């Protein structure tokens, strides 16, 4: 087990102190620019005098520097499960192992800690908790060793949980490869946040998401990818099919450090609006501190292709069936580049 990785995780006391220092999310905070923050209930531990507590007071016997994770964390959703004293599920996957697992939070708040060894091959499916709560928040801390190959995915049936947060904190060593894929059909409010640190040369992070939303659904994604070593790569592909008054936001940041030569990063968001009231907000951020890199971003918003619709209908295909064909094709293209694996099989079967 990576002792430093475990030591850097904040305790409940430290998380509460940091949340009191940060305060409740506000729209003028760039982490929450597009999120309906008024829908987030104030936790009891915040109280009415939370501004009086500081992070330093949570370290009565050691310097604040002893727990940098608690001090540096700026995301309310990342600290919420720990502050609510979620009992961590800690698992070590030994070097060279080949494992498949399903992870499911049984309570309102969950915390999973995974230390994946060198050269391991791991497939992780995240399942929803079927019990309805007013709010649920999960945190996943994942440390991935050299040359490990990991897929993380979820494609659960539509859920009407009023408010859900999922936060992933990922560290990747040299040559580690992660494929992170998801399909969301939820009908209420949710947010997935990912902070990925590519710490070793040749590490690769591939992110693919699909939102198929209707009604009043409001789903939000925030990614921050840190390229901290040379010749690291990252891919972000997000696609959205939005009907009714559904709303999606995508906030993706890529940060390339000094001396990180040969970095390659791409971000692309494609959205099809199927109604006049559906909407999408996209905010790409690139912070590049080295010249020898290739970083791109793009965003498209439109309707179903009129020429393709005309072609299908003119061949005798009913209009509704033609629309479904085009939407299915748009969705499937998100995951077609994935290698044959449990993740790809699960994702494609749910479309």
Short mmCIF file of C-alpha atoms in Angstrom, two decimals:
data_model
loop_
_atom_site.label_atom_id
_atom_site.label_comp_id
_atom_site.label_asym_id
_atom_site.label_seq_id
_atom_site.Cartn_x
_atom_site.Cartn_y
_atom_site.Cartn_z
CA UNK A 1 0.00 0.00 0.00
CA UNK A 2 1.27 3.46 -0.95
CA UNK A 3 1.72 5.00 2.51
CA UNK A 4 2.17 8.56 1.24
CA UNK A 5 -1.02 8.34 -0.83
CA UNK A 6 -3.02 7.19 2.20
CA UNK A 7 -1.43 9.73 4.53
CA UNK A 8 -2.38 12.62 2.28
CA UNK A 9 -6.11 11.85 2.55
CA UNK A 10 -7.87 14.32 4.83
CA UNK A 11 -9.63 13.20 8.01
CA UNK A 12 -13.25 14.11 8.78
CA UNK A 13 -12.10 16.87 11.14
CA UNK A 14 -9.79 18.35 8.52
CA UNK A 15 -12.48 18.12 5.82
CA UNK A 16 -15.00 19.94 8.01
CA UNK A 17 -12.48 22.65 8.84
CA UNK A 18 -11.69 23.14 5.16
CA UNK A 19 -15.38 23.25 4.18
CA UNK A 20 -16.05 25.87 6.84
CA UNK A 21 -13.17 27.90 5.47
CA UNK A 22 -14.41 27.56 1.88
CA UNK A 23 -18.06 28.17 2.67
CA UNK A 24 -20.96 26.93 0.60
CA UNK A 25 -20.55 26.89 -3.21
CA UNK A 26 -21.43 30.12 -4.99
CA UNK A 27 -21.99 30.87 -8.66
CA UNK A 28 -19.09 33.34 -8.63
CA UNK A 29 -16.75 30.43 -7.82
CA UNK A 30 -15.39 29.10 -11.11
CA UNK A 31 -15.80 25.52 -9.85
CA UNK A 32 -19.57 26.05 -9.71
CA UNK A 33 -20.19 28.56 -12.52
CA UNK A 34 -22.98 26.55 -14.17
CA UNK A 35 -24.32 24.53 -11.25
CA UNK A 36 -27.66 25.37 -9.52
CA UNK A 37 -25.93 25.94 -6.18
CA UNK A 38 -29.16 27.04 -4.48
CA UNK A 39 -30.24 23.39 -4.61
CA UNK A 40 -27.38 22.29 -2.32
CA UNK A 41 -28.58 21.96 1.30
CA UNK A 42 -26.27 23.41 3.95
CA UNK A 43 -24.79 20.56 6.02
CA UNK A 44 -25.43 20.68 9.75
CA UNK A 45 -21.71 20.75 10.53
CA UNK A 46 -21.38 24.08 8.69
CA UNK A 47 -23.57 25.76 11.28
CA UNK A 48 -24.15 29.49 11.28
CA UNK A 49 -20.66 30.44 12.49
CA UNK A 50 -18.61 28.29 10.11
CA UNK A 51 -16.44 31.25 9.10
CA UNK A 52 -14.89 31.24 12.58
CA UNK A 53 -13.17 27.89 12.04
CA UNK A 54 -9.91 27.63 10.09
CA UNK A 55 -8.00 24.70 8.67
CA UNK A 56 -5.08 25.39 11.00
CA UNK A 57 -7.30 24.71 14.03
CA UNK A 58 -7.89 21.18 12.78
CA UNK A 59 -4.22 20.33 13.39
CA UNK A 60 -3.72 20.72 17.14
CA UNK A 61 -0.61 18.50 17.31
CA UNK A 62 1.07 19.00 13.96
CA UNK A 63 1.70 21.69 11.39
CA UNK A 64 -0.90 22.25 8.64
CA UNK A 65 1.70 21.14 6.10
CA UNK A 66 1.36 17.60 7.47
CA UNK A 67 -1.96 17.21 5.66
CA UNK A 68 -1.70 19.15 2.39
CA UNK A 69 -4.76 17.46 0.85
CA UNK A 70 -7.06 19.06 3.40
CA UNK A 71 -5.56 22.49 2.91
CA UNK A 72 -5.30 22.51 -0.88
CA UNK A 73 -8.65 20.94 -1.73
CA UNK A 74 -11.00 23.54 -3.15
CA UNK A 75 -13.95 21.40 -4.29
CA UNK A 76 -16.88 21.24 -1.87
CA UNK A 77 -18.10 17.97 -3.39
CA UNK A 78 -14.71 16.28 -2.91
CA UNK A 79 -14.71 16.94 0.83
CA UNK A 80 -18.41 16.34 1.53
CA UNK A 81 -18.28 12.51 1.91
CA UNK A 82 -15.28 12.67 4.25
CA UNK A 83 -16.80 15.47 6.31
CA UNK A 84 -19.90 13.31 6.72
CA UNK A 85 -17.65 10.59 8.16
CA UNK A 86 -18.04 8.15 5.30
CA UNK A 87 -16.18 5.02 6.32
CA UNK A 88 -13.48 4.49 3.68
CA UNK A 89 -13.32 1.23 1.78
CA UNK A 90 -9.58 0.76 1.25
CA UNK A 91 -8.36 -1.84 -1.22
CA UNK A 92 -4.92 -2.72 -2.53
CA UNK A 93 -4.60 -4.48 -5.89
CA UNK A 94 -1.20 -6.14 -6.01
CA UNK A 95 1.25 -5.67 -8.90
CA UNK A 96 0.47 -7.76 -11.95
CA UNK A 97 -3.03 -8.71 -10.80
CA UNK A 98 -6.01 -8.99 -13.16
CA UNK A 99 -9.26 -8.03 -11.46
CA UNK A 100 -12.85 -7.08 -12.23
CA UNK A 101 -14.96 -5.39 -9.57
CA UNK A 102 -18.26 -3.63 -9.03
CA UNK A 103 -18.32 -0.74 -6.57
CA UNK A 104 -21.53 0.32 -4.87
CA UNK A 105 -22.08 2.85 -2.11
CA UNK A 106 -24.60 1.58 0.44
CA UNK A 107 -25.07 4.89 2.24
CA UNK A 108 -25.72 8.53 1.43
CA UNK A 109 -21.99 9.20 1.53
CA UNK A 110 -19.23 6.90 0.33
CA UNK A 111 -15.44 6.94 0.15
CA UNK A 112 -13.43 4.41 -1.84
CA UNK A 113 -9.63 4.27 -1.78
CA UNK A 114 -7.83 2.08 -4.33
CA UNK A 115 -4.10 1.49 -4.64
CA UNK A 116 -3.49 -0.33 -7.94
CA UNK A 117 -0.10 -1.96 -8.30
CA UNK A 118 2.42 -1.91 -11.11
CA UNK A 119 1.31 -3.72 -14.28
CA UNK A 120 -2.14 -4.63 -12.93
CA UNK A 121 -5.12 -4.91 -15.27
CA UNK A 122 -8.32 -3.73 -13.60
CA UNK A 123 -11.94 -3.18 -14.67
CA UNK A 124 -14.14 -1.18 -12.26
CA UNK A 125 -17.87 -0.64 -12.72
CA UNK A 126 -19.56 1.85 -10.42
CA UNK A 127 -23.16 1.04 -9.52
CA UNK A 128 -25.80 3.40 -8.18
CA UNK A 129 -27.26 3.10 -4.72
CA UNK A 130 -30.94 2.28 -5.34
CA UNK A 131 -32.14 3.88 -2.10
CA UNK A 132 -33.49 7.38 -2.66
CA UNK A 133 -31.95 10.14 -0.54
CA UNK A 134 -32.18 13.93 -0.68
CA UNK A 135 -28.45 14.05 -1.43
CA UNK A 136 -25.71 11.54 -2.08
CA UNK A 137 -21.98 12.14 -2.45
CA UNK A 138 -19.21 9.71 -3.30
CA UNK A 139 -15.46 10.15 -3.43
CA UNK A 140 -12.95 7.85 -5.14
CA UNK A 141 -9.21 8.18 -4.46
CA UNK A 142 -7.32 6.04 -6.97
CA UNK A 143 -3.56 5.60 -7.15
CA UNK A 144 -2.38 3.76 -10.27
CA UNK A 145 1.09 2.22 -10.46
CA UNK A 146 3.48 2.04 -13.39
CA UNK A 147 2.22 0.40 -16.58
CA UNK A 148 -1.12 -0.53 -15.01
CA UNK A 149 -4.17 -0.64 -17.30
CA UNK A 150 -7.43 0.47 -15.69
CA UNK A 151 -10.97 1.05 -16.95
CA UNK A 152 -13.52 2.89 -14.83
CA UNK A 153 -17.10 3.06 -16.07
CA UNK A 154 -20.74 3.50 -15.14
CA UNK A 155 -23.89 3.20 -17.22
CA UNK A 156 -26.71 2.91 -14.73
CA UNK A 157 -30.44 3.10 -15.47
CA UNK A 158 -32.06 6.52 -15.14
CA UNK A 159 -32.16 7.68 -11.53
CA UNK A 160 -34.37 10.33 -9.96
CA UNK A 161 -32.14 10.97 -6.93
CA UNK A 162 -32.64 14.72 -6.27
CA UNK A 163 -28.93 15.56 -5.94
CA UNK A 164 -25.81 13.44 -6.54
CA UNK A 165 -22.10 14.22 -6.45
CA UNK A 166 -19.28 11.94 -7.61
CA UNK A 167 -15.66 13.02 -7.27
CA UNK A 168 -12.59 11.17 -8.54
CA UNK A 169 -9.06 11.98 -7.43
CA UNK A 170 -6.62 10.02 -9.63
CA UNK A 171 -2.82 9.74 -9.61
CA UNK A 172 -1.06 7.92 -12.46
CA UNK A 173 2.54 6.72 -12.51
CA UNK A 174 4.70 6.29 -15.62
CA UNK A 175 3.07 4.30 -18.40
CA UNK A 176 -0.23 3.94 -16.54
CA UNK A 177 -3.32 3.92 -18.75
CA UNK A 178 -6.84 4.83 -17.59
CA UNK A 179 -10.04 4.75 -19.63
CA UNK A 180 -12.88 6.58 -17.85
CA UNK A 181 -16.29 6.17 -19.55
CA UNK A 182 -19.85 6.97 -18.50
CA UNK A 183 -23.44 7.21 -19.66
CA UNK A 184 -25.89 9.38 -17.72
CA UNK A 185 -29.67 9.28 -18.14
CA UNK A 186 -30.59 10.69 -14.74
CA UNK A 187 -33.62 12.92 -14.40
CA UNK A 188 -32.55 15.27 -11.59
CA UNK A 189 -29.38 17.18 -10.60
CA UNK A 190 -25.90 15.69 -10.62
CA UNK A 191 -22.22 16.54 -10.88
CA UNK A 192 -19.21 14.41 -11.73
CA UNK A 193 -15.81 15.92 -11.01
CA UNK A 194 -12.44 14.42 -11.91
CA UNK A 195 -8.99 15.57 -10.86
CA UNK A 196 -6.31 13.56 -12.64
CA UNK A 197 -2.56 13.89 -12.09
CA UNK A 198 -0.37 12.38 -14.81
CA UNK A 199 2.79 12.07 -12.74
CA UNK A 200 4.93 9.72 -14.80
CA UNK A 201 6.23 9.78 -18.35
CA UNK A 202 3.95 8.05 -20.84
CA UNK A 203 0.85 8.08 -18.61
CA UNK A 204 -2.44 8.31 -20.53
CA UNK A 205 -5.94 9.36 -19.42
CA UNK A 206 -8.90 8.82 -21.77
CA UNK A 207 -12.27 10.32 -20.76
CA UNK A 208 -15.55 9.67 -22.60
CA UNK A 209 -19.02 10.66 -21.43
CA UNK A 210 -22.53 10.61 -22.88
CA UNK A 211 -25.55 12.43 -21.46
CA UNK A 212 -29.00 11.46 -22.73
CA UNK A 213 -31.34 13.76 -20.85
CA UNK A 214 -34.95 14.89 -20.91
CA UNK A 215 -37.36 16.86 -18.74
CA UNK A 216 -35.77 19.07 -16.09
CA UNK A 217 -32.54 17.09 -15.79
CA UNK A 218 -29.47 19.15 -14.88
CA UNK A 219 -26.11 17.36 -15.14
CA UNK A 220 -22.66 18.87 -14.80
CA UNK A 221 -19.09 17.70 -15.43
CA UNK A 222 -15.86 19.25 -14.20
CA UNK A 223 -12.46 17.87 -15.20
CA UNK A 224 -9.01 19.09 -14.28
CA UNK A 225 -6.12 17.19 -15.84
CA UNK A 226 -2.58 17.94 -14.69
CA UNK A 227 0.22 16.93 -17.06
CA UNK A 228 3.13 16.73 -14.62
CA UNK A 229 5.57 14.64 -16.68
CA UNK A 230 6.89 14.57 -20.26
CA UNK A 231 5.10 12.69 -23.05
CA UNK A 232 1.84 12.26 -21.18
CA UNK A 233 -1.46 12.21 -23.07
CA UNK A 234 -5.09 12.96 -22.31
CA UNK A 235 -8.29 12.76 -24.32
CA UNK A 236 -11.67 14.23 -23.44
CA UNK A 237 -14.74 13.44 -25.54
CA UNK A 238 -18.15 14.46 -24.22
CA UNK A 239 -21.39 14.03 -26.15
CA UNK A 240 -24.88 15.17 -25.23
CA UNK A 241 -28.40 14.40 -26.50
CA UNK A 242 -30.74 16.86 -24.81
CA UNK A 243 -34.54 17.07 -24.89
CA UNK A 244 -37.17 18.97 -22.92
CA UNK A 245 -35.60 21.58 -20.64
CA UNK A 246 -32.54 19.46 -19.89
CA UNK A 247 -29.30 21.25 -19.17
CA UNK A 248 -25.68 20.11 -19.30
CA UNK A 249 -22.46 21.91 -18.48
CA UNK A 250 -18.89 20.83 -19.22
CA UNK A 251 -15.99 22.56 -17.48
CA UNK A 252 -12.69 21.05 -18.60
CA UNK A 253 -9.21 22.27 -17.66
CA UNK A 254 -5.84 21.02 -18.88
CA UNK A 255 -2.70 22.19 -17.11
CA UNK A 256 0.71 21.39 -18.60
CA UNK A 257 3.64 21.89 -16.26
CA UNK A 258 7.14 23.21 -16.86
CA UNK A 259 9.58 20.84 -18.61
CA UNK A 260 6.70 18.61 -19.74
CA UNK A 261 7.79 18.20 -23.33
CA UNK A 262 5.83 16.11 -25.82
CA UNK A 263 2.45 16.42 -24.07
CA UNK A 264 -0.60 15.70 -26.22
CA UNK A 265 -4.06 16.70 -25.04
CA UNK A 266 -7.42 17.02 -26.79
CA UNK A 267 -10.89 18.06 -25.67
CA UNK A 268 -14.06 17.89 -27.77
CA UNK A 269 -17.68 18.45 -26.72
CA UNK A 270 -20.50 17.62 -29.18
CA UNK A 271 -24.13 18.40 -28.37
CA UNK A 272 -27.37 17.75 -30.22
CA UNK A 273 -30.30 19.82 -28.98
CA UNK A 274 -33.62 18.07 -29.60
CA UNK A 275 -35.79 20.87 -28.22
CA UNK A 276 -35.76 24.66 -28.04
CA UNK A 277 -35.54 24.72 -24.24
CA UNK A 278 -32.57 22.36 -23.87
CA UNK A 279 -29.19 24.03 -23.29
CA UNK A 280 -25.49 23.34 -22.88
CA UNK A 281 -22.64 25.40 -21.39
CA UNK A 282 -19.00 24.61 -22.15
CA UNK A 283 -15.88 26.19 -20.63
CA UNK A 284 -12.50 24.90 -21.86
CA UNK A 285 -9.40 26.05 -20.00
CA UNK A 286 -5.81 25.50 -21.17
CA UNK A 287 -2.86 26.50 -19.00
CA UNK A 288 0.37 25.60 -20.78
CA UNK A 289 3.81 26.29 -19.35
CA UNK A 290 5.91 24.59 -22.04
CA UNK A 291 6.28 25.17 -25.78
CA UNK A 292 6.71 21.64 -27.16
CA UNK A 293 3.14 20.42 -26.66
CA UNK A 294 0.01 19.79 -28.71
CA UNK A 295 -3.22 20.80 -26.97
CA UNK A 296 -6.57 21.29 -28.70
CA UNK A 297 -10.17 21.94 -27.75
CA UNK A 298 -13.44 22.16 -29.66
CA UNK A 299 -17.17 22.47 -29.14
CA UNK A 300 -20.12 21.91 -31.50
CA UNK A 301 -23.83 22.46 -30.88
CA UNK A 302 -26.59 21.70 -33.37
CA UNK A 303 -29.61 19.64 -34.33
CA UNK A 304 -29.93 16.29 -36.05
CA UNK A 305 -28.48 16.51 -39.55
CA UNK A 306 -31.29 17.59 -41.92
CA UNK A 307 -29.71 15.94 -44.98
CA UNK A 308 -29.31 12.63 -43.20
CA UNK A 309 -32.90 12.83 -41.99
CA UNK A 310 -34.13 13.56 -45.53
CA UNK A 311 -32.14 10.62 -46.92
CA UNK A 312 -33.56 8.15 -44.39
CA UNK A 313 -37.16 9.38 -44.66
CA UNK A 314 -36.97 9.37 -48.46
CA UNK A 315 -36.05 5.67 -48.23
CA UNK A 316 -39.32 4.92 -46.45
CA UNK A 317 -38.07 5.02 -42.87
CA UNK A 318 -40.59 6.71 -40.52
CA UNK A 319 -39.40 10.04 -39.16
CA UNK A 320 -39.30 8.88 -35.54
CA UNK A 321 -37.34 5.76 -36.45
CA UNK A 322 -34.93 7.86 -38.51
CA UNK A 323 -34.35 10.19 -35.56
CA UNK A 324 -33.67 7.23 -33.28
CA UNK A 325 -31.19 5.80 -35.77
CA UNK A 326 -29.23 9.04 -35.95
CA UNK A 327 -29.24 9.50 -32.19
CA UNK A 328 -28.08 5.92 -31.61
CA UNK A 329 -25.26 6.36 -34.12
CA UNK A 330 -24.19 9.63 -32.47
CA UNK A 331 -24.13 7.91 -29.08
CA UNK A 332 -22.31 4.77 -30.22
CA UNK A 333 -19.51 6.78 -31.84
CA UNK A 334 -18.55 7.98 -28.35
CA UNK A 335 -17.36 4.55 -27.29
CA UNK A 336 -16.44 2.78 -30.54
CA UNK A 337 -12.69 3.59 -30.17
CA UNK A 338 -12.52 1.71 -26.85
CA UNK A 339 -10.84 -1.71 -26.91
CA UNK A 340 -13.06 -4.76 -26.50
CA UNK A 341 -13.56 -5.06 -22.76
CA UNK A 342 -16.26 -5.35 -20.07
CA UNK A 343 -16.61 -1.55 -20.14
CA UNK A 344 -17.23 -1.32 -23.87
CA UNK A 345 -19.69 -4.25 -23.79
CA UNK A 346 -21.64 -2.69 -20.91
CA UNK A 347 -21.70 0.79 -22.40
CA UNK A 348 -22.75 -0.29 -25.90
CA UNK A 349 -25.46 -2.60 -24.56
CA UNK A 350 -27.07 0.25 -22.62
CA UNK A 351 -27.56 2.44 -25.70
#
